[in-house]
Coordinates of C-alpha atoms and ligand atoms in Angstrom, one line a residue:
M1 CA 0.0 0.0 0.0
Q2 CA 1.4 3.3 -1.0
L3 CA 0.2 6.8 0.1
Y4 CA 1.1 10.1 -1.5
F5 CA -0.5 13.4 -1.2
P6 CA -0.6 15.6 -4.4
S7 CA -2.9 18.6 -4.1
P8 CA -5.8 18.9 -4.5
Y9 CA -6.6 15.2 -4.2
I10 CA -5.2 12.4 -2.2
Y11 CA -4.6 9.3 -4.2
L12 CA -4.3 5.9 -2.5
S13 CA -2.8 3.2 -4.5
L14 CA -4.4 -0.1 -3.3
S15 CA -3.4 -3.1 -5.4
S16 CA -4.0 -2.1 -8.9
S17 CA -6.9 0.3 -8.2
L18 CA -6.7 4.1 -7.8
Y19 CA -8.9 5.4 -5.1
L20 CA -9.5 9.0 -4.0
L21 CA -9.9 9.8 -0.3
P22 CA -11.0 12.9 1.5
A23 CA -8.0 14.4 3.2
S24 CA -10.2 15.5 6.1
L25 CA -11.0 11.9 6.9
L26 CA -7.4 10.9 6.8
C27 CA -6.4 13.8 9.0
L28 CA -9.1 12.9 11.4
F29 CA -7.9 9.3 11.5
F30 CA -4.2 10.0 11.9
S31 CA -4.7 12.8 14.5
S32 CA -6.6 10.6 17.0
S33 CA -5.0 8.4 19.5
M34 CA -5.0 4.7 18.7
A35 CA -7.1 3.9 21.8
E36 CA -10.0 5.9 20.4
N37 CA -9.5 4.4 17.0
S38 CA -11.2 1.1 16.6
S39 CA -14.6 2.7 15.8
L40 CA -12.9 5.5 13.9
F41 CA -11.0 3.0 11.9
L42 CA -14.2 1.4 10.9
T43 CA -15.7 4.7 10.0
Y44 CA -12.6 5.4 8.0
L45 CA -12.8 2.2 6.1
I46 CA -16.5 2.8 5.3
A47 CA -15.7 6.3 4.2
L48 CA -12.9 4.9 2.0
F49 CA -15.2 2.5 0.4
I50 CA -17.9 5.1 -0.1
M51 CA -15.6 7.7 -1.5
S52 CA -14.0 5.3 -3.9
R53 CA -17.4 4.2 -5.2
L54 CA -18.5 7.8 -5.3
I55 CA -15.5 8.7 -7.4
S56 CA -16.3 6.0 -9.9
T57 CA -19.8 7.5 -10.1
V58 CA -19.0 11.2 -10.5
G59 CA -15.4 11.1 -11.4
Y60 CA -12.8 13.7 -10.6
R61 CA -15.3 16.5 -10.2
L62 CA -15.2 15.7 -6.5
R63 CA -12.7 17.7 -4.5
D64 CA -11.7 17.5 -0.8
D65 CA -8.6 19.8 -0.8
H66 CA -8.3 22.5 1.8
E67 CA -9.5 25.3 -0.5
A68 CA -12.6 23.5 -1.7
I69 CA -13.5 22.5 1.9
R70 CA -12.8 26.0 3.2
L71 CA -15.0 27.6 0.6
A72 CA -17.9 25.2 1.2
S73 CA -17.7 25.6 5.0
T74 CA -18.2 29.3 5.0
D75 CA -21.0 31.7 4.0
Y76 CA -21.9 35.4 3.9
G77 CA -22.8 35.2 7.6
H78 CA -19.2 34.3 8.7
I79 CA -20.8 33.0 11.9
H80 CA -21.4 29.3 11.3
S81 CA -19.0 26.8 9.8
E82 CA -19.4 23.1 8.9
N83 CA -16.9 21.1 7.0
P84 CA -18.2 18.8 4.3
A85 CA -16.3 15.6 3.5
A86 CA -16.1 16.7 -0.1
V87 CA -17.3 19.2 -2.7
L88 CA -18.8 18.3 -6.0
Y89 CA -18.2 20.6 -9.0
P90 CA -20.8 19.2 -11.4
S91 CA -20.4 19.5 -15.1
S92 CA -24.1 18.5 -15.7
I93 CA -27.2 17.9 -13.8
H94 CA -26.6 14.2 -14.2
D95 CA -23.6 14.5 -11.9
I96 CA -26.0 15.8 -9.2
S97 CA -28.5 13.1 -9.8
S98 CA -25.8 10.4 -9.6
L99 CA -24.5 11.9 -6.4
I100 CA -27.9 12.0 -4.8
K101 CA -28.7 8.5 -5.9
F102 CA -25.4 7.3 -4.4
A103 CA -26.0 9.2 -1.1
N104 CA -29.3 7.3 -0.8
N105 CA -27.9 3.9 -1.5
V106 CA -25.0 3.7 0.8
S107 CA -25.5 2.0 4.2
V108 CA -25.0 5.4 6.0
P109 CA -26.6 8.0 3.8
F110 CA -24.9 11.4 3.8
G111 CA -26.1 15.0 3.4
V112 CA -26.1 16.8 0.1
A113 CA -26.4 20.6 -0.1
A114 CA -26.7 22.6 -3.2
K115 CA -24.8 25.8 -2.7
G116 CA -25.7 28.8 -4.8
Q117 CA -23.5 31.8 -3.9
G118 CA -23.4 30.8 -0.2
H119 CA -25.1 34.1 0.6
S120 CA -27.0 32.5 3.4
T121 CA -26.0 33.8 6.9
R122 CA -26.5 30.7 9.1
G123 CA -24.9 27.8 7.3
Q124 CA -28.0 26.9 5.3
A125 CA -26.0 25.8 2.3
M126 CA -23.5 23.6 4.3
A127 CA -23.4 19.9 4.8
R128 CA -21.4 18.6 7.7
N129 CA -19.5 15.5 6.7
G130 CA -21.6 15.3 3.5
V131 CA -21.1 16.7 0.0
V132 CA -21.7 20.4 -1.0
V133 CA -22.6 20.8 -4.6
E134 CA -21.1 24.0 -6.0
M135 CA -23.8 25.0 -8.4
S136 CA -21.7 27.8 -9.9
S137 CA -19.7 25.2 -11.8
L138 CA -22.8 24.5 -13.9
R139 CA -22.7 28.1 -15.3
N140 CA -21.9 28.2 -19.0
Q141 CA -21.9 24.4 -19.1
H142 CA -25.3 24.1 -20.8
G143 CA -23.7 24.7 -24.2
S144 CA -25.4 28.1 -23.9
S145 CA -25.6 30.9 -21.3
G146 CA -28.0 28.8 -19.3
I147 CA -30.7 31.5 -19.9
E148 CA -33.1 31.0 -22.8
V149 CA -35.6 33.7 -23.5
V150 CA -38.9 32.7 -25.2
S151 CA -42.0 34.5 -26.4
T152 CA -45.0 32.4 -27.3
T153 CA -48.7 32.8 -28.0
S154 CA -51.2 31.2 -25.7
K155 CA -54.5 29.4 -26.7
D156 CA -56.4 32.7 -26.2
D157 CA -54.0 34.6 -28.4
V158 CA -52.1 36.3 -25.7
T159 CA -48.3 36.7 -26.0
V160 CA -46.5 35.1 -23.1
Y161 CA -42.9 35.8 -22.3
Y162 CA -40.6 33.6 -20.2
A163 CA -37.0 32.7 -19.6
D164 CA -35.8 29.2 -18.9
V165 CA -33.0 29.7 -16.5
G166 CA -30.6 27.3 -14.8
G167 CA -30.9 27.1 -11.0
E168 CA -27.3 28.1 -10.7
Q169 CA -27.7 31.3 -12.7
L170 CA -27.3 34.7 -11.1
W171 CA -30.2 37.1 -11.2
V172 CA -27.9 39.8 -12.6
D173 CA -27.2 37.6 -15.6
V174 CA -30.9 36.9 -16.0
L175 CA -31.5 40.7 -16.1
H176 CA -28.9 41.3 -18.8
A177 CA -29.9 38.3 -20.9
T178 CA -33.6 39.2 -20.8
L179 CA -33.0 42.9 -21.5
E180 CA -31.3 41.9 -24.8
H181 CA -34.9 41.0 -25.8
G182 CA -36.5 44.1 -24.4
L183 CA -37.9 41.9 -21.6
S184 CA -37.4 41.5 -17.8
P185 CA -38.6 39.5 -14.8
V186 CA -41.0 41.6 -12.8
T187 CA -40.0 41.0 -9.2
W188 CA -36.5 41.3 -7.7
T189 CA -34.4 41.0 -4.6
D190 CA -32.4 44.2 -3.6
Y191 CA -29.2 42.5 -4.5
L192 CA -28.8 40.6 -7.8
Y193 CA -25.7 38.4 -7.2
L194 CA -27.9 35.7 -5.8
T195 CA -28.8 32.5 -7.6
V196 CA -32.2 31.6 -9.0
G197 CA -32.2 28.3 -7.1
G198 CA -31.2 30.1 -3.8
T199 CA -33.8 32.8 -3.8
L200 CA -36.6 30.4 -5.1
S201 CA -35.8 28.2 -2.1
N202 CA -36.6 31.1 0.2
A203 CA -39.1 33.4 -1.6
G204 CA -37.1 36.2 -3.2
I205 CA -38.6 39.5 -1.9
G206 CA -38.1 43.1 -2.5
G207 CA -39.8 46.4 -3.4
Q208 CA -41.8 44.9 -6.2
T209 CA -43.3 42.1 -4.1
F210 CA -46.4 44.2 -3.0
R211 CA -47.5 44.3 -6.6
F212 CA -46.0 41.3 -8.4
G213 CA -45.5 38.9 -5.5
P214 CA -42.3 37.3 -4.4
Q215 CA -40.1 35.6 -7.0
I216 CA -41.7 32.3 -6.2
S217 CA -45.0 33.6 -7.4
N218 CA -43.5 34.2 -10.9
V219 CA -42.4 30.7 -11.8
Y220 CA -44.3 28.7 -14.4
E221 CA -42.4 25.5 -14.3
M222 CA -39.2 23.8 -12.9
D223 CA -36.9 20.9 -13.5
V224 CA -35.9 19.4 -10.2
V225 CA -33.6 16.6 -9.1
T226 CA -35.5 15.1 -6.1
G227 CA -34.0 13.8 -2.9
E228 CA -34.0 10.3 -4.5
G229 CA -32.0 11.6 -7.5
D230 CA -35.0 11.5 -9.9
F231 CA -35.2 14.2 -12.6
V232 CA -38.8 15.6 -12.5
T233 CA -40.4 18.5 -14.5
C234 CA -43.1 20.1 -12.3
S235 CA -45.6 22.9 -12.6
P236 CA -49.0 23.8 -11.2
N237 CA -50.6 21.1 -13.5
N238 CA -47.8 18.6 -13.5
N239 CA -46.3 17.1 -10.3
A240 CA -47.8 20.0 -8.5
E241 CA -46.9 18.8 -5.0
L242 CA -43.2 18.9 -5.9
F243 CA -43.6 22.3 -7.6
Y244 CA -45.3 24.0 -4.6
G245 CA -43.0 22.2 -2.2
V246 CA -39.8 23.4 -3.8
L247 CA -40.9 27.0 -4.0
G248 CA -39.9 28.5 -0.6
G249 CA -38.9 24.9 0.4
L250 CA -35.5 25.7 1.8
G251 CA -33.8 23.2 -0.5
Q252 CA -35.6 20.3 1.3
F253 CA -37.3 18.5 -1.7
G254 CA -35.0 18.8 -4.6
V255 CA -32.3 20.7 -6.4
I256 CA -33.7 23.2 -8.9
S257 CA -31.9 22.7 -12.2
R258 CA -34.2 24.9 -14.3
A259 CA -36.9 27.5 -13.6
R260 CA -39.3 29.0 -16.1
I261 CA -39.5 32.7 -15.0
A262 CA -42.3 35.0 -16.1
L263 CA -41.2 38.1 -18.1
E264 CA -42.8 41.3 -19.2
P265 CA -41.6 44.1 -21.5
A266 CA -38.9 46.0 -19.8
P267 CA -38.9 49.7 -18.9
T268 CA -35.7 51.6 -19.6
R269 CA -35.6 54.2 -16.8
V270 CA -37.0 54.9 -13.3
K271 CA -38.1 57.8 -11.2
W272 CA -36.8 57.1 -7.8
V273 CA -38.1 59.0 -4.7
R274 CA -37.3 58.9 -1.0
M275 CA -39.3 60.7 1.6
L276 CA -38.5 61.1 5.3
Y277 CA -40.8 60.8 8.3
S278 CA -40.3 61.3 12.0
D279 CA -43.7 59.8 12.8
F280 CA -44.0 56.0 12.4
S281 CA -47.8 56.0 12.1
A282 CA -47.7 58.5 9.3
F283 CA -44.9 56.5 7.6
S284 CA -46.7 53.2 7.9
R285 CA -50.1 54.6 6.9
D286 CA -48.6 56.1 3.7
Q287 CA -46.8 52.8 2.9
E288 CA -50.0 50.9 3.3
R289 CA -51.9 53.3 1.2
L290 CA -49.4 53.0 -1.6
I291 CA -49.3 49.2 -1.6
S292 CA -53.1 49.1 -1.8
I293 CA -52.7 50.2 -5.5
N294 CA -51.3 46.9 -6.6
G295 CA -53.0 45.5 -9.8
R296 CA -50.4 43.8 -11.9
Q297 CA -51.6 45.5 -15.1
Q298 CA -52.6 48.7 -13.3
S299 CA -50.8 51.6 -15.0
N300 CA -51.3 54.2 -12.2
A301 CA -49.5 52.1 -9.6
L302 CA -45.9 52.4 -8.3
D303 CA -43.5 49.6 -9.3
Y304 CA -41.4 49.4 -6.1
I305 CA -42.1 50.4 -2.5
E306 CA -39.6 49.8 0.3
G307 CA -38.7 51.6 3.6
S308 CA -35.9 51.8 6.0
L309 CA -34.7 53.4 9.2
L310 CA -32.1 56.1 9.5
I311 CA -30.6 55.7 12.9
N312 CA -28.1 57.9 14.7
Q313 CA -24.9 56.4 13.4
G314 CA -23.0 57.2 10.2
P315 CA -24.0 59.1 7.1
P316 CA -27.5 58.6 5.7
N317 CA -26.3 56.6 2.6
N318 CA -25.4 53.0 3.1
W319 CA -24.4 50.1 0.9
R320 CA -28.0 49.4 -0.3
A321 CA -27.9 52.6 -2.4
S322 CA -24.6 54.3 -1.8
S323 CA -25.2 57.7 -3.2
F324 CA -28.9 58.6 -3.1
F325 CA -29.1 61.6 -0.9
P326 CA -27.2 64.6 -2.2
Q327 CA -24.2 65.6 -0.1
S328 CA -25.8 69.0 0.5
S329 CA -28.7 67.4 2.3
H330 CA -26.7 65.2 4.7
K331 CA -26.4 67.9 7.4
K332 CA -30.1 68.5 7.6
I333 CA -30.9 64.8 7.5
I334 CA -28.4 64.0 10.3
S335 CA -29.8 66.8 12.4
R336 CA -33.3 65.3 12.1
V337 CA -32.0 61.9 13.0
N338 CA -30.2 63.3 16.0
K339 CA -33.4 65.1 17.1
H340 CA -35.8 62.1 16.7
G341 CA -33.4 59.1 17.2
I342 CA -35.0 57.4 14.2
I343 CA -36.1 58.8 10.9
Y344 CA -38.2 56.6 8.6
C345 CA -37.4 56.6 5.0
L346 CA -40.1 55.7 2.4
E347 CA -38.7 54.8 -0.9
V348 CA -40.7 54.4 -4.1
V349 CA -40.0 53.9 -7.8
K350 CA -42.0 54.3 -11.0
Y351 CA -40.6 52.8 -14.2
Y352 CA -40.9 54.6 -17.5
D353 CA -39.7 54.4 -21.1
H354 CA -39.8 56.7 -24.1
Q355 CA -43.5 56.3 -24.5
T356 CA -44.3 57.4 -20.9
E357 CA -41.4 59.8 -20.5
S358 CA -43.6 62.9 -20.8
T359 CA -46.2 61.7 -18.3
V360 CA -44.2 59.9 -15.6
D361 CA -43.5 63.0 -13.4
K362 CA -47.2 63.8 -13.3
E363 CA -48.1 60.2 -12.5
V364 CA -45.6 60.1 -9.7
Q365 CA -46.9 63.4 -8.3
N366 CA -50.5 62.1 -8.4
L367 CA -49.5 58.9 -6.5
L368 CA -47.6 60.8 -3.9
N369 CA -50.2 63.5 -3.4
G370 CA -51.4 63.8 0.2
L371 CA -48.5 61.8 1.8
N372 CA -47.4 63.1 5.2
Y373 CA -43.6 63.1 5.0
L374 CA -41.6 65.9 6.6
P375 CA -41.8 69.0 4.4
G376 CA -38.6 69.6 2.6
F377 CA -37.5 66.0 3.0
K378 CA -38.5 64.5 -0.4
F379 CA -35.5 63.6 -2.6
E380 CA -35.7 62.5 -6.3
N381 CA -33.4 60.7 -8.6
D382 CA -33.6 59.5 -12.2
A383 CA -31.7 56.4 -13.1
S384 CA -31.6 53.7 -15.8
Y385 CA -33.6 50.6 -15.0
V386 CA -30.3 48.6 -14.7
E387 CA -28.6 51.1 -12.4
F388 CA -31.6 51.0 -10.2
L389 CA -32.0 47.2 -10.0
N390 CA -28.2 46.7 -9.6
R391 CA -28.0 49.5 -7.0
V392 CA -26.4 47.4 -4.3
R393 CA -23.4 46.4 -6.4
S394 CA -21.5 49.6 -6.1
G395 CA -21.9 49.5 -2.3
E396 CA -20.7 45.9 -2.4
L397 CA -17.6 46.7 -4.4
K398 CA -16.7 49.6 -2.1
L399 CA -17.0 47.4 1.0
Q400 CA -15.0 44.7 -0.7
S401 CA -12.2 47.1 -1.5
E402 CA -12.2 48.1 2.2
G403 CA -12.2 44.5 3.4
Q404 CA -15.7 45.1 4.9
W405 CA -17.8 42.7 2.8
D406 CA -16.5 39.4 4.2
V407 CA -17.3 40.1 7.8
P408 CA -19.9 38.6 10.1
H409 CA -23.5 39.3 9.2
P410 CA -25.8 38.4 12.1
W411 CA -28.9 39.2 10.1
L412 CA -32.5 38.9 11.3
N413 CA -35.3 39.0 8.8
L414 CA -38.9 39.0 10.0
F415 CA -42.5 39.2 8.8
I416 CA -44.8 41.1 11.2
P417 CA -48.6 41.3 10.8
K418 CA -49.8 44.8 10.0
S419 CA -52.0 44.9 13.1
R420 CA -48.9 44.7 15.4
I421 CA -46.4 46.9 13.5
A422 CA -46.9 49.9 15.7
D423 CA -46.2 47.7 18.8
F424 CA -43.1 46.5 17.0
D425 CA -41.9 50.0 16.3
Q426 CA -42.3 51.0 20.0
G427 CA -41.1 47.7 21.5
V428 CA -38.2 47.0 19.1
F429 CA -37.0 50.0 17.2
R430 CA -37.4 52.4 20.1
D431 CA -37.1 50.2 23.2
I432 CA -34.4 47.7 22.0
V433 CA -32.6 49.1 19.0
L434 CA -32.2 52.6 20.2
K435 CA -31.4 51.7 23.7
R436 CA -28.7 49.1 22.7
N437 CA -27.4 51.6 20.3
I438 CA -25.2 49.2 18.3
T439 CA -27.2 48.9 15.0
T440 CA -25.2 50.2 12.1
G441 CA -26.2 48.4 8.9
P442 CA -29.5 48.9 6.9
V443 CA -32.8 48.2 8.7
L444 CA -35.6 47.6 6.3
V445 CA -39.3 48.1 7.0
Y446 CA -42.0 47.7 4.3
P447 CA -45.3 46.1 3.8
M448 CA -46.6 43.6 1.3
N449 CA -49.9 42.0 0.3
R450 CA -50.6 38.4 1.3
S451 CA -52.8 38.0 -1.8
K452 CA -49.7 38.0 -3.9
W453 CA -48.4 34.8 -2.2
N454 CA -49.6 31.4 -3.0
E455 CA -50.7 29.4 0.1
K456 CA -49.8 26.1 -1.5
M457 CA -46.1 27.0 -1.6
S458 CA -43.8 26.1 1.3
A459 CA -42.9 29.7 2.1
V460 CA -44.5 30.9 5.4
V461 CA -46.0 34.3 6.0
P462 CA -48.3 35.8 8.7
E463 CA -52.1 35.2 8.5
E464 CA -53.1 38.9 7.9
D465 CA -53.8 40.4 4.5
V466 CA -51.0 42.9 4.9
F467 CA -47.7 42.1 6.7
Y468 CA -44.4 43.9 7.0
T469 CA -40.9 42.6 6.3
I470 CA -38.3 43.8 8.7
G471 CA -34.6 43.2 7.9
F472 CA -31.8 43.9 10.3
L473 CA -28.9 43.6 7.9
H474 CA -26.1 43.9 10.4
A475 CA -22.4 43.8 9.5
T476 CA -20.0 43.6 12.4
G477 CA -16.5 43.0 13.4
F478 CA -15.4 39.4 14.0
D479 CA -15.5 40.0 17.8
E480 CA -18.8 41.8 17.8
W481 CA -21.5 39.6 16.2
K482 CA -22.5 38.0 19.5
A483 CA -23.8 41.3 20.8
F484 CA -25.9 41.6 17.7
D485 CA -27.2 38.1 18.1
E486 CA -28.1 39.0 21.7
Q487 CA -30.1 41.9 20.3
N488 CA -31.7 39.5 17.7
K489 CA -32.7 37.2 20.6
E490 CA -34.2 40.0 22.6
I491 CA -36.2 41.1 19.6
L492 CA -37.6 37.6 19.1
E493 CA -38.4 37.3 22.8
F494 CA -40.1 40.6 22.8
C495 CA -42.4 39.3 19.9
V496 CA -43.2 36.2 21.8
K497 CA -44.0 38.0 25.0
A498 CA -46.1 40.6 23.2
G499 CA -48.0 37.8 21.4
I500 CA -46.9 39.0 17.9
D501 CA -47.3 36.3 15.3
V502 CA -43.8 36.8 13.9
K503 CA -42.4 34.6 11.1
Q504 CA -38.7 34.5 10.3
Y505 CA -37.7 35.0 6.7
L506 CA -34.5 33.1 5.8
P507 CA -35.4 31.2 8.9
D508 CA -33.0 29.8 11.5
H509 CA -34.5 27.6 14.2
K510 CA -32.5 25.4 16.5
T511 CA -35.1 22.7 17.4
Q512 CA -37.7 20.8 15.5
Q513 CA -40.3 22.4 17.8
G514 CA -39.0 25.7 16.5
W515 CA -39.6 24.5 12.9
M516 CA -43.0 23.1 13.7
K517 CA -44.1 26.5 15.1
H518 CA -42.5 28.2 12.2
F519 CA -44.5 26.3 9.6
G520 CA -47.6 26.2 11.8
S521 CA -50.5 24.7 9.8
K522 CA -48.1 24.0 6.9
W523 CA -45.9 21.7 9.0
K524 CA -47.8 18.4 8.2
T525 CA -47.7 19.1 4.5
F526 CA -44.0 20.0 4.7
E527 CA -43.2 16.8 6.5
K528 CA -45.3 14.8 4.1
R529 CA -43.5 16.3 1.1
K530 CA -40.2 15.5 2.7
A531 CA -41.2 11.8 3.1
L532 CA -42.3 11.8 -0.6
F533 CA -39.4 13.6 -2.2
D534 CA -36.5 13.1 0.1
P535 CA -37.3 10.1 2.3
K536 CA -33.7 9.7 3.6
R537 CA -33.7 13.4 4.5
I538 CA -30.4 14.1 2.8
L539 CA -31.0 17.4 1.1
S540 CA -29.9 20.8 2.5
P541 CA -29.0 19.5 6.0
G542 CA -27.6 22.9 6.8
Q543 CA -31.2 24.2 7.4
R544 CA -31.2 21.8 10.4
I545 CA -34.9 20.9 9.9
F546 CA -34.6 17.1 9.6
Q547 CA -32.1 14.5 10.7
I548 CA -30.6 12.3 8.0
Q549 CA -32.2 8.9 8.1
A550 CA -30.1 5.7 8.0
Ligands
FAD601 P1 -27.4 29.8 -0.9 O1 -27.1 30.6 0.3 O2 -26.2 29.2 -1.5 O3 -28.5 28.7 -0.6 C1 -29.6 29.0 0.1 C2 -30.4 27.7 0.4 O4 -31.0 27.2 -0.8 C3 -29.6 26.5 0.9 O5 -30.4 25.7 1.8 C4 -29.2 25.7 -0.3 O6 -28.9 24.4 -0.1 C5 -30.4 25.9 -1.2 N1 -30.2 26.0 -2.6 C6 -29.2 26.7 -3.3 N2 -29.3 26.5 -4.6 C7 -30.3 25.6 -4.8 C8 -30.9 24.9 -5.9 N3 -30.5 25.2 -7.2 N4 -31.9 24.1 -5.7 C9 -32.4 23.8 -4.4 N5 -31.9 24.4 -3.3 C10 -30.9 25.3 -3.5 N6 -33.2 37.9 -0.1 C11 -34.4 38.4 -0.5 O7 -35.4 37.7 -0.6 N7 -34.4 39.7 -0.8 C12 -33.4 40.5 -0.8 O8 -33.5 41.7 -1.1 C13 -32.1 40.0 -0.4 N8 -31.0 40.8 -0.4 C14 -29.8 40.2 -0.1 C15 -28.7 41.0 -0.1 C16 -27.4 40.5 0.2 C17 -26.2 41.3 0.2 C18 -27.4 39.1 0.5 C19 -26.0 38.5 0.9 C20 -28.5 38.3 0.6 C21 -29.7 38.8 0.3 N9 -30.9 38.1 0.3 C22 -32.1 38.6 -0.1 C23 -30.9 36.7 0.8 C24 -30.8 35.7 -0.2 O9 -32.1 35.5 -0.8 C25 -30.4 34.4 0.4 O10 -29.0 34.5 0.8 C26 -30.6 33.2 -0.5 O11 -30.1 32.1 0.3 C27 -29.9 33.2 -1.8 O12 -28.5 33.1 -1.8 P2 -27.7 32.1 -2.6 O13 -28.2 32.0 -4.0 O14 -26.3 32.3 -2.4 O15 -28.2 30.7 -2.0

């Protein structure tokens, strides 16, 4: 037997066969004392056997070198870390199917996590001792861009536009590819360097959600590799249980390999307005009034509505839209923030193109008439559609250049029913956030309409017709995130004590009770779908909802 260790793989020559072993397993074995080792040795032999068979299944696209493991054991949160045994860099969806089939058929099944960009913050795309699938390696392997734009005519003679998009694709690439055809998806996240599979596993929310629904409400069809490795096409009329399960399903039922995304003719430019409030009830009343004008085809509606807090630290611009407020207004904004502790910022957008260019200002004015923002605190910008949608990118690049992007992100994202949002403002923004005085990153506050969500999908929202999304998008130093997590804990405890029916978005629950409460009346369906599509419970173990089943 001969051992040698070329990077990135470890080859073990046994008789005439060439086997590939995960270095992490070898290190684990050789670093433990012999006394502890009889069971470890057995584990090692099993792992050796499994890995060698796995290699014969998926070939040398499996890596276990330090760099591959390091990348797969970290995410945007920089809080949680789990080492996988290996990382698959698939060259086709069949590699993923083979891996999942294999993971099911070994005596000790192992976890498999699709990783989009790893922009999760709590290890959701990790797989301890399992295999992480780097979906990014599928980009540009389809023989095309992985994004195909189609226009077709329906039975009733209506033109329907859609894009067939690989689950590994970035939304920013979907934007550019569809714009080449004068088309665009209708609903977006604030940040576009997220994958289609990653946001569809959550919901994909942003300022367009009040009118067009979350991204999961704008999917016609998907190809999915289930937890048993089967390749299934699903839609509302075909394998509907899988379709609805996967949308908002936290990666539990299958790996999305293709999604058919609804498109509409794209605008070219946007009118972009921010208005500041010192009074929360005026702010929320105005937001709610604006989101009530929400018909998909309604021309006199806004296209985007969000809101955020300006708190007493730092300049009013942040990474979400680095240069909105003119420098000349900073002093007066900061003075208001200092006076009131919190200033609420309502942000709206109306799209336009050459046909509506001459009327858009009037339309915006009509929509904003009668709003109760602070006089003199309305700011307007005009931007191209792409500049607006990709507004976070410049902030990201700036933070990256300062080494401030890859830092801990103890985020907390919540949905709060409208009837309790005033209590949340008082109990959380004023009594917790202001008092603790540590919050620096963006804090988002904006309402959306439940009617735009589909109850059959896995995503969970509060029961009321209107609910708010709250996002504490903290960025902290490596020694500081625990203080922010303490604040997050206090916020959640406040909600429980105050009887607020809060739901986490991008949820993180530590116990199965926590998950059962999270899903509420949907838990039974969620569990049933898991048994149907991933009976050994191997998919997306980093969500920590189910235990892998032997
Ligand atoms: P990952 O983090 O890699 O994966 C997320 C989960 O989905 C994991 O469980 C993973 O196993 C699973 N998964 C990944 N790919 C697939 C696939 N193809 N099939 C099945 N399961 C899969 N979210 C919003 O809704 N709105 C926002 O405005 C928004 N803004 C953000 C801004 C920033 C700067 C960041 C970092 C995140 C933001 N997010 C937002 C959160 C984002 O939606 C999540 O991070 C989400 O997980 C997508 O990230 P990802 O593509 O990197 O997926």
